[in-house]
XYZ file of C-alpha atoms in Angstrom:
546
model
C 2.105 102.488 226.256
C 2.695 105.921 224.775
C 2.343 109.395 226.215
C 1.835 112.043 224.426
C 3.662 115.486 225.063
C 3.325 117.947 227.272
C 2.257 115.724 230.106
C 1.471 118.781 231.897
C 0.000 121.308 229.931
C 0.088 125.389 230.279
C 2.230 127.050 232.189
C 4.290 124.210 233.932
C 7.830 125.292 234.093
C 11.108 124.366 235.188
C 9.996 120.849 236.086
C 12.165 118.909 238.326
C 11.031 115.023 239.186
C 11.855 112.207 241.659
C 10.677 109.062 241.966
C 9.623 107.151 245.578
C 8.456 103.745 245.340
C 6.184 103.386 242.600
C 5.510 107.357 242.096
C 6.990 109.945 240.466
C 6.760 113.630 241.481
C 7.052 116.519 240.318
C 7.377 120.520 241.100
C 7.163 123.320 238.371
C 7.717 126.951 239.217
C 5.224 129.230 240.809
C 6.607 132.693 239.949
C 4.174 135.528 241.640
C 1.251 133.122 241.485
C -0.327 130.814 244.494
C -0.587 128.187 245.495
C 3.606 128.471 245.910
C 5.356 125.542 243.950
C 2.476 123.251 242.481
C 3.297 119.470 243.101
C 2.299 116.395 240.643
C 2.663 112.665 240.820
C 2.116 109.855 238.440
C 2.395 106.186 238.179
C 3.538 105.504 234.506
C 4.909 109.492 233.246
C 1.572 110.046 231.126
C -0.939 110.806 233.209
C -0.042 113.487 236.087
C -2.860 114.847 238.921
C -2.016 117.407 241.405
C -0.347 116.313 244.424
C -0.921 119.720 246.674
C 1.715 122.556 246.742
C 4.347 123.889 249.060
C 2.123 125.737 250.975
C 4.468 127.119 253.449
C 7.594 128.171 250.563
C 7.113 131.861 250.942
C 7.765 133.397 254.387
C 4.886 135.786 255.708
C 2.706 134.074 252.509
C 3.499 137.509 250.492
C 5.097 138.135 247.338
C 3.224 141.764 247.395
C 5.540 144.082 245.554
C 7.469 141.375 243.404
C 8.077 142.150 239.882
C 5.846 140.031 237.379
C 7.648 136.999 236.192
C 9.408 137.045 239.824
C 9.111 134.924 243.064
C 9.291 131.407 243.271
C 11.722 130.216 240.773
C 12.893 126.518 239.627
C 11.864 124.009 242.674
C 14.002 121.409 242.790
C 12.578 118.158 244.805
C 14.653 115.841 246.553
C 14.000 112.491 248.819
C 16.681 111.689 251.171
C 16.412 109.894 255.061
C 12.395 109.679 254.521
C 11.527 113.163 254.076
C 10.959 115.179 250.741
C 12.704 118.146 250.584
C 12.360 121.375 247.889
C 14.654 124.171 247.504
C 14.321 127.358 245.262
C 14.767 130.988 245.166
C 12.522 133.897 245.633
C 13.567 136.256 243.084
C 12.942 139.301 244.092
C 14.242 141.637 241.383
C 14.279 140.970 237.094
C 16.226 142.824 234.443
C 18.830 144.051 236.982
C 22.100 143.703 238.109
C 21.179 142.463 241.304
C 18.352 139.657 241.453
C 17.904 140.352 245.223
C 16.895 136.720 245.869
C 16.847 134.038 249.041
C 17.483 130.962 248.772
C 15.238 128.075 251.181
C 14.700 124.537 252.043
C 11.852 122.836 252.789
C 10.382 119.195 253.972
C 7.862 116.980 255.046
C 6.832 113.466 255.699
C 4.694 113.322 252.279
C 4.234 115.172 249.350
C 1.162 116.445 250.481
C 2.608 118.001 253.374
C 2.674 119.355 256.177
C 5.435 120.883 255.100
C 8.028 122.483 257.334
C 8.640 126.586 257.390
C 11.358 127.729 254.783
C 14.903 127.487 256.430
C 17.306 129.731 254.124
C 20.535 128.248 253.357
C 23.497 130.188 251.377
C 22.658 130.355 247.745
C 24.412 132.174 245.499
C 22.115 132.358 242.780
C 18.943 130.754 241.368
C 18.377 127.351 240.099
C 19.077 125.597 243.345
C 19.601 121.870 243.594
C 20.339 119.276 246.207
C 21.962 116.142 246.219
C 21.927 113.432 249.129
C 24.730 111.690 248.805
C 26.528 108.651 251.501
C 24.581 110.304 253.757
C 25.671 113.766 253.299
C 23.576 116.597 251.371
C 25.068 119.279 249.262
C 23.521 122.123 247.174
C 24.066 123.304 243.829
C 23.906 126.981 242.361
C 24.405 128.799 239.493
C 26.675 131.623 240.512
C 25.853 135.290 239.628
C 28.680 137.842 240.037
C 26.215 141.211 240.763
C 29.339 143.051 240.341
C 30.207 146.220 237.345
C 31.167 143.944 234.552
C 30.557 140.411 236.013
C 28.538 138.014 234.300
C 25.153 136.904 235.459
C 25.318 133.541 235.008
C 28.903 132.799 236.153
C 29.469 128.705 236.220
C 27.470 126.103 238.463
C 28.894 125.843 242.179
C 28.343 123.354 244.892
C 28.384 123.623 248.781
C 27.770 120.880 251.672
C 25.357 121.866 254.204
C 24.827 120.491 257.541
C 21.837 119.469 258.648
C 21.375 118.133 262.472
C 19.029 115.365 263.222
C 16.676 115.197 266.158
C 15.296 112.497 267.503
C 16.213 110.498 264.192
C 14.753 113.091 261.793
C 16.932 115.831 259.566
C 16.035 119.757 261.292
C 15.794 121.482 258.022
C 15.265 124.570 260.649
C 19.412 124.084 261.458
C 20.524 124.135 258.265
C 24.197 125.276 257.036
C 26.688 126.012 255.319
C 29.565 122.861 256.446
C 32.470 123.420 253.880
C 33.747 125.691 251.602
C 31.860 126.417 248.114
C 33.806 124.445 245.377
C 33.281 126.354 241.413
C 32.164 122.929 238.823
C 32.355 124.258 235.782
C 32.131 127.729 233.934
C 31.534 127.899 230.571
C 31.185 131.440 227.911
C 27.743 130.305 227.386
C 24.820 130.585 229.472
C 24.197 127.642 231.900
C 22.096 127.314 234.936
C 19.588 124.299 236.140
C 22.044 122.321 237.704
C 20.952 119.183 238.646
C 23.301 115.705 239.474
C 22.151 112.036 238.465
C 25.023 109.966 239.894
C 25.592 106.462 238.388
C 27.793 103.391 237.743
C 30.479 105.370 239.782
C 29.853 108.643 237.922
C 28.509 112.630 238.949
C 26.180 113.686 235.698
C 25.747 117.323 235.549
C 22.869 118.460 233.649
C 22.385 122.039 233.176
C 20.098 123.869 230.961
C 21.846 126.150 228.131
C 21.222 128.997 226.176
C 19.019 130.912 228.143
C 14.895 129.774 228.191
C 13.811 130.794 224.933
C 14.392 129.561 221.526
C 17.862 128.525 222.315
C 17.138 127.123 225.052
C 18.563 122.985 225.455
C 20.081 120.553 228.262
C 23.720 120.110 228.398
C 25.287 117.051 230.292
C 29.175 116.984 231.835
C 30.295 114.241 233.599
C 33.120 113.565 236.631
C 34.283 110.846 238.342
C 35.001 113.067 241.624
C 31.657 115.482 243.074
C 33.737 118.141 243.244
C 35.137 117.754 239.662
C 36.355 118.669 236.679
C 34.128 117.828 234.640
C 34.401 116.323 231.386
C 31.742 118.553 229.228
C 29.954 116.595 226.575
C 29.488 119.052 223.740
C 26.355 117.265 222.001
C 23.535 118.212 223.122
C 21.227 116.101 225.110
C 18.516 117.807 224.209
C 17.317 121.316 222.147
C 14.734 122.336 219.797
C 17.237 125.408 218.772
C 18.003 124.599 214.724
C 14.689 123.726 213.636
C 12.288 125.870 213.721
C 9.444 123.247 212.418
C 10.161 120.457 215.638
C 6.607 121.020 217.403
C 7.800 121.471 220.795
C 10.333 124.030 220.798
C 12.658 125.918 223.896
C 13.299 122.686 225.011
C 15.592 122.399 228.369
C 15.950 122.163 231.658
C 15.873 118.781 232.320
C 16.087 116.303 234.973
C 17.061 112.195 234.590
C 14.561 109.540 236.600
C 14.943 106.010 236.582
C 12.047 104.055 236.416
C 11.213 100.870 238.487
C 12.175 98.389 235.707
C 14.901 99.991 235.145
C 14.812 102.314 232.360
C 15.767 106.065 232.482
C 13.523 109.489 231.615
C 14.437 112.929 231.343
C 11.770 115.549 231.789
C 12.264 119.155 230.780
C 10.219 122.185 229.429
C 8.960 122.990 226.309
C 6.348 124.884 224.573
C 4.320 124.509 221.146
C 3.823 127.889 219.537
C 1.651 129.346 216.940
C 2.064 131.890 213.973
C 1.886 135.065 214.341
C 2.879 138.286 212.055
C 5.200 138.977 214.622
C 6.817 135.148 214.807
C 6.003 132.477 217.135
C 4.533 133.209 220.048
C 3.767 130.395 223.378
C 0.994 131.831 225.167
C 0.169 128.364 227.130
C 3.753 129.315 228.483
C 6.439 126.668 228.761
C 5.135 123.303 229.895
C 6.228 119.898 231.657
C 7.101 117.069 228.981
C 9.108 113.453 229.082
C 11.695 111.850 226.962
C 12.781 108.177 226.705
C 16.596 108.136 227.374
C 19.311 105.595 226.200
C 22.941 105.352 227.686
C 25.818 105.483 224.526
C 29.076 104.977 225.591
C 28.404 106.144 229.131
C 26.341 109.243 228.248
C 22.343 109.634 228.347
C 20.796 110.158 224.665
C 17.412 110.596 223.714
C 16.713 107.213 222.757
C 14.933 107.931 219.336
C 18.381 109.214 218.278
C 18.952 113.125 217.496
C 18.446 115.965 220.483
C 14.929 116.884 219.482
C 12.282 116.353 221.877
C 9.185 113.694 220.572
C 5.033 114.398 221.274
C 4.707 111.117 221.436
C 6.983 108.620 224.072
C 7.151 105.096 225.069
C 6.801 104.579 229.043
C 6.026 101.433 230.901
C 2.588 100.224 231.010
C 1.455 101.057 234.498
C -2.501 101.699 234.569
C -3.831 105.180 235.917
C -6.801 107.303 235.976
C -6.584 109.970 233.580
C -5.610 113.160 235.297
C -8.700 116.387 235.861
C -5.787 118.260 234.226
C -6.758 118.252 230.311
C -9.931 118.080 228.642
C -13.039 119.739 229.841
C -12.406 121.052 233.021
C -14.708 119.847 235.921
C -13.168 122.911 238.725
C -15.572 125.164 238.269
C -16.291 127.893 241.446
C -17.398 125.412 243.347
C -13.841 124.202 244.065
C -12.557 127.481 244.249
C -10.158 129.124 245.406
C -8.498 125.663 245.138
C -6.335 124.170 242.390
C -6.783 124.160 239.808
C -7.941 128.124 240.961
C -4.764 130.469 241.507
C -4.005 134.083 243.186
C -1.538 136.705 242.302
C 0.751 137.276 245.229
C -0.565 136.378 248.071
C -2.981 133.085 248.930
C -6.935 133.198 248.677
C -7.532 135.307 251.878
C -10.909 137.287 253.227
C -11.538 138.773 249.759
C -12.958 135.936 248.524
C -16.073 134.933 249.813
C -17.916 131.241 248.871
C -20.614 130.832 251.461
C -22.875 133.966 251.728
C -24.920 133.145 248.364
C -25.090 129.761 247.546
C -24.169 129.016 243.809
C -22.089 132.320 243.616
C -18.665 133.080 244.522
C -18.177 136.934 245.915
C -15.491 138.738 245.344
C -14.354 141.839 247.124
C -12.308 144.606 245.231
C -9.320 145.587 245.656
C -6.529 147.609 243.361
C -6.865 147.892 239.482
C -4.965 144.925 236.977
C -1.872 146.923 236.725
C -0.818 146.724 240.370
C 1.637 144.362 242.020
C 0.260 144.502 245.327
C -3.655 143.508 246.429
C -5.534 142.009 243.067
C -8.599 140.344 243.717
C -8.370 138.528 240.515
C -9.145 134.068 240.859
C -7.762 132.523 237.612
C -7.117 129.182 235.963
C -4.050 128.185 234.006
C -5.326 127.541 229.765
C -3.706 124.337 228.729
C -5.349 123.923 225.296
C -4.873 126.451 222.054
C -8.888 126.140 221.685
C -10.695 127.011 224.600
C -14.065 128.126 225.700
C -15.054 130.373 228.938
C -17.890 131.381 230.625
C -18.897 133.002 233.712
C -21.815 135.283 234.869
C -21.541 137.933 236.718
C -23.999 140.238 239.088
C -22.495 143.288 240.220
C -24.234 146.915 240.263
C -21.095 149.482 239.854
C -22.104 153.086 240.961
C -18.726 154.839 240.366
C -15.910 154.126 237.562
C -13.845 153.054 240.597
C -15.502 149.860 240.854
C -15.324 146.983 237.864
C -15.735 143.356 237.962
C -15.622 140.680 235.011
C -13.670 138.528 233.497
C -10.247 138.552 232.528
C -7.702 136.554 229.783
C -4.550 137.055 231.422
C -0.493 137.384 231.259
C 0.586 139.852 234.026
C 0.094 143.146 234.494
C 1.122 145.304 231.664
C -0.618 142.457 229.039
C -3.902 141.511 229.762
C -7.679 141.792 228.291
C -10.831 142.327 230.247
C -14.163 142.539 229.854
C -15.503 144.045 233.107
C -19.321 145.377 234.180
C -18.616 149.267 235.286
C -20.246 152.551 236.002
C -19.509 155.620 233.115
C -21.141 158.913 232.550
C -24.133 159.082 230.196
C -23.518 158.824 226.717
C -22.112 161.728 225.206
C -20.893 163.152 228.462
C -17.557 163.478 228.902
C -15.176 161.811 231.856
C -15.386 163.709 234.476
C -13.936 161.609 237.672
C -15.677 160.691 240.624
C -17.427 164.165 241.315
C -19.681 163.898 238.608
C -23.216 163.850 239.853
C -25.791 162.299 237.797
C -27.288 159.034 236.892
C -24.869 157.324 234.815
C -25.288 153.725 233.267
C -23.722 150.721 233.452
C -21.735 149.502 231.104
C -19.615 146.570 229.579
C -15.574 148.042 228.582
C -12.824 145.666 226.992
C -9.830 146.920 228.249
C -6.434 145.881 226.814
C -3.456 146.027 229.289
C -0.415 146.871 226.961
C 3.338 147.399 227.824
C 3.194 150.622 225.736
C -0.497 151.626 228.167
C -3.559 150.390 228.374
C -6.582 151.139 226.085
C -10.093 151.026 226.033
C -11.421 148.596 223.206
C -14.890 149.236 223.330
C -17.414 150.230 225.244
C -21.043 148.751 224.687
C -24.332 148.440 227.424
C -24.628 146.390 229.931
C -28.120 144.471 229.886
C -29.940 144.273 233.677
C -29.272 141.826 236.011
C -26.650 139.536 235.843
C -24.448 139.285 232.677
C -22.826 136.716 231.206
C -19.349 136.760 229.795
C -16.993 134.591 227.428
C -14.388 134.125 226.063
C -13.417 132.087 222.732
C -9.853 131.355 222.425
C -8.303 129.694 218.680
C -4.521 129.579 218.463
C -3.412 133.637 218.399
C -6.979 135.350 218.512
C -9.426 135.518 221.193
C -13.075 136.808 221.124
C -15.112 137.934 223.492
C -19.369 138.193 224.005
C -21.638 139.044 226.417
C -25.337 139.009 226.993
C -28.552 138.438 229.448
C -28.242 134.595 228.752
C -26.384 131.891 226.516
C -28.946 133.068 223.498
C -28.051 136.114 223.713
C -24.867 136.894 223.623
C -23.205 138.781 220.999
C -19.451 140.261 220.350
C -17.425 142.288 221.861
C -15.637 143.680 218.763
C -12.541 143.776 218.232
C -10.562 140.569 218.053
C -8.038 140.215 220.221
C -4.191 138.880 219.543
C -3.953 136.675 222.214
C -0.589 135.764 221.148
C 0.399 138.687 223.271
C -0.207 136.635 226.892
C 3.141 134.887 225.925
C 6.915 135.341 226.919
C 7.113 135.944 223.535
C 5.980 139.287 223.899
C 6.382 142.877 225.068
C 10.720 143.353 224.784
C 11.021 142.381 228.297
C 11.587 139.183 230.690
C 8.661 137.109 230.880
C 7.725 133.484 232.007
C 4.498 132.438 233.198
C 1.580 131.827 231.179
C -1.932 132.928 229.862
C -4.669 132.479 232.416
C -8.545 132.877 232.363
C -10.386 134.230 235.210
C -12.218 136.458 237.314
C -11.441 140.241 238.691
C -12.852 142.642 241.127
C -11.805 146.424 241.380
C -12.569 148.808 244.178
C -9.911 151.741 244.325
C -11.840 153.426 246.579
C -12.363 151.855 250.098
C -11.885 147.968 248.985
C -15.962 147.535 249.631
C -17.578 147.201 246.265
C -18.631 143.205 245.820
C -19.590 141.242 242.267
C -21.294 137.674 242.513
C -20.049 134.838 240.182
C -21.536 132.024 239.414
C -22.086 129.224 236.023
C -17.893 128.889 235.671
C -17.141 126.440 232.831
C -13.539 126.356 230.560
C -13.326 123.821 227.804
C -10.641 123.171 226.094
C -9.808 121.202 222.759
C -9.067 117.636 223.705
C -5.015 117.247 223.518
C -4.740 114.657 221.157
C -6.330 117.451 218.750
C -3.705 120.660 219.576
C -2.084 121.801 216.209
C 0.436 124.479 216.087
């Protein structure tokens, strides 16, 4: 059978994959959004469902304060003495010298948990990996030298930890440093990722190169000893980098997996872009996809021949559902806040309320889209280039404090949203919350920029409840609004959605573009909106063009 790339779709990065028994799993990166570290499995590498998440990753369940595109970065899963195991880093600083990260371990009995509180072990940098190895575990780092002049990606280093057993079961909680750190390799060029596949007697290092954009790629080195050297292999395993036409491009990061009969995969990131005036841009971030790998002359090569990474890949014929992942999506509120439903920064908590009117989901406000601290904002991942949204909303605003609508969605200085709110009668000018009067309510498209946010337009709202979509089509999105589905009509201008993408804004960036739903109360965190009638539909992926 074939599988057609990505197998997971929008904003799926950094994937790293094991197999146990006849399932393979898979963790992406979380970044500022929960649920921490989403989990996948799949019987035959085509068709993925979520597995659950690491629930427990962050200690005190707060990234409040964390820059956007920080957190949880590059999970790295791991099955050794029956337990799964994840480590990663909680980067707590971008753009600076210092990252001001932790590194932690996790496991449990299953991938769906329970899994055990984060023990932190000595990392010294991101990218964490572990290997389990005759019995003994050791973790790999990229190394950052935070000093004047050092380099922030400063060669891949590995340490042994020690980890005591109770009662016949590892105590992550014990965890240690048990031997010196030994240095692998450095190279000029940018590597990080590290992750070992050892076989036939040999240590494979695969690291990803060239940063996570456009030159992004997977580089492989090789050693008969852990501890090195290692023999570097200078052809790449896999990149996208010199051809601008291949349709998924930043390919890297990349982890091996054997299957049961016996032949190997490698997945890795990637994204498919479209054209813009300003170049290509990804705004369904970088996502999860598979290559078919042949051994030459004891090194892994894509087995089509070349380095660039196919859409469409040979796997094993193993029978499975087809995931809720792509196509129309089925999670509408009623599932919420769970997957495939996400939070900025903190989990689902008291603010969200899906009992008191039945068919509607409340939200409770809290601070405005550009903070990093309490958002009420419930959002969905888009995995398609086309897409569809709807969503109506009943909220009666009496002050311009207090918004609530629905939002398309990168982070917080890019961002459109169409929001129900309370302004001034027509003609009258701003005049903050002491202005005494009747006022109106009102529909304003706000666009969230990195140079400041403006107002779009500002049109009526109609009574009662309003409903709001959202049309996206490769770089531009639309939106409308109206009484009822015959009624809507648009929310001028267009809107380049090509700017929810790293792509975009000068500045570190790697998530993804969401759609959702926002409440804003800067006043006392009282003011509620209802939401009900949720649907996103997407362009079936067999149909995504660039």
């Amino acid at each position: 059978m074939h599988l057609v790339n990505p197998v997971v779709r929008g904003f799926a990065p950094d994937p790293s994959v094991i197999r146990v028994g006849e399932w393979y799993y898979l963790a992406t990166s979380s970044f500022e959004w929960f649920p921490s570290i989403p989990l996948f499995r799949s019987r035959n590498l085509a068709d993925w469902e979520h597995a659950g998440s690491v629930g427990s990753a962050v200690p005190g369940s707060s990234l409040l304060g964390v820059p956007d595109s920080a957190g949880i970065w590059a999970p790295a899963l791991s099955h050794a003495d029956g337990l799964f195991w994840v480590v990663y880093s909680i980067v707590r600083s971008i753009g600076r010298r210092y990252f001001d990260l932790e590194t932690y371990v996790c496991t449990a009995p299953e991938v769906s948990g329970p899994w055990s509180e984060p023990a932190r072990v000595p990392g010294h940098g991101f990218d964490p990996s572990l290997l389990h190895h005759d019995g003994r575990h050791y973790l790999l780092n990229l190394q950052n030298d935070s000093r004047v002049g050092g380099r922030r990606f400063d060669g891949i280093v590995l340490t042994e930890l020690g980890v005591p057993v109770v009662e016949g079961v590892p105590d992550v909680a014990g965890v240690r440093a048990a031997g010196p750190t030994h240095l692998l390799l450095q190279r000029e060029e940018l590597v990080e990722g590290p992750k070992i596949t050892v076989k036939d007697g040999w240590f494979y290092l695969l690291l990803a190169q060239g940063g996570t954009g456009v030159e992004h790629g997977v580089l492989v080195a090789r050693s008969r000893s852990l501890t090195g050297p290692y023999e570097v292999d200078e052809v790449p395993l896999l990149t996208s980098r010199d051809d601008p036409a291949v349709p998924l491009q930043k390919a890297g990061h990349g982890e091996l997996v054997r299957a049961p009969t016996g032949e190997w995969y490698l997945t890795h990131l990637a994204a498919r872009p479209v054209a813009t005036p300003g170049g290509p841009r990804n705004p369904l971030g970088r996502e999860t996809a598979v290559q078919e790998i042949a051994w030459v002359d004891g090194w892994p090569r894509l087995a089509q021949g070349g380095w660039h990474p196919q859409t469409a890949v040979t796997v094993p014929d193993v029978a499975a559902p087809p995931p809720a992942l792509l196509g129309d999506s089925p999670a509408g509120l009623d599932v919420a806040p769970a997957w495939p439903w996400s939070t900025l920064r903190e989990p689902a908590g008291d603010w969200i309320d899906t009992t008191s009117r039945p068919g509607w989901v409340r939200l409770r406000g809290r601070m405005g889209p550009e903070s990093l601290w309490e958002q009420s904002l419930l959002a969905q991942r888009l995995t398609e280039h086309r897409a569809e949204i709807e969503v109506a909303v009943d909220a009666s605003p009496t002050t311009h404090t207090q918004s609530a609508g629905l939002v398309l969605w990168y982070d917080t200085a890019s961002y459109y949203r169409l929001h129900v709110t309370w302004a001034e009668p027509a003609g009258e000018r701003q005049a903050g919350q002491q202005w005494r009067g009747e006022g109106r309510r009102v529909l304003v498209l706000e666009h969230g920029h990195p140079d400041g946010s403006r107002v779009l337009a500002t049109v009526e709202a109609p009574d009662g409840p309003v409903l709001l979509r959202a049309e996206t089509d490769g770089a531009v999105a639309r939106m409308f609004a109206g009484a009822a589905r015959g009624d809507l009509g648009s929310v001028e201008p267009d809107l380049d959605l090509s700017e929810l993408s790293d792509d975009f804004g000068g500045r570190l960036r790697f998530t993804g573009a969401f759609a959702g739903i926002s409440v804003v109360d800067l006043v006392d965190g009282a003011f509620t909106a209802d939401f009900s009638a949720w649907t996103m539909r997407v362009l079936p992926r067999e149909e995504w063009r660039r």
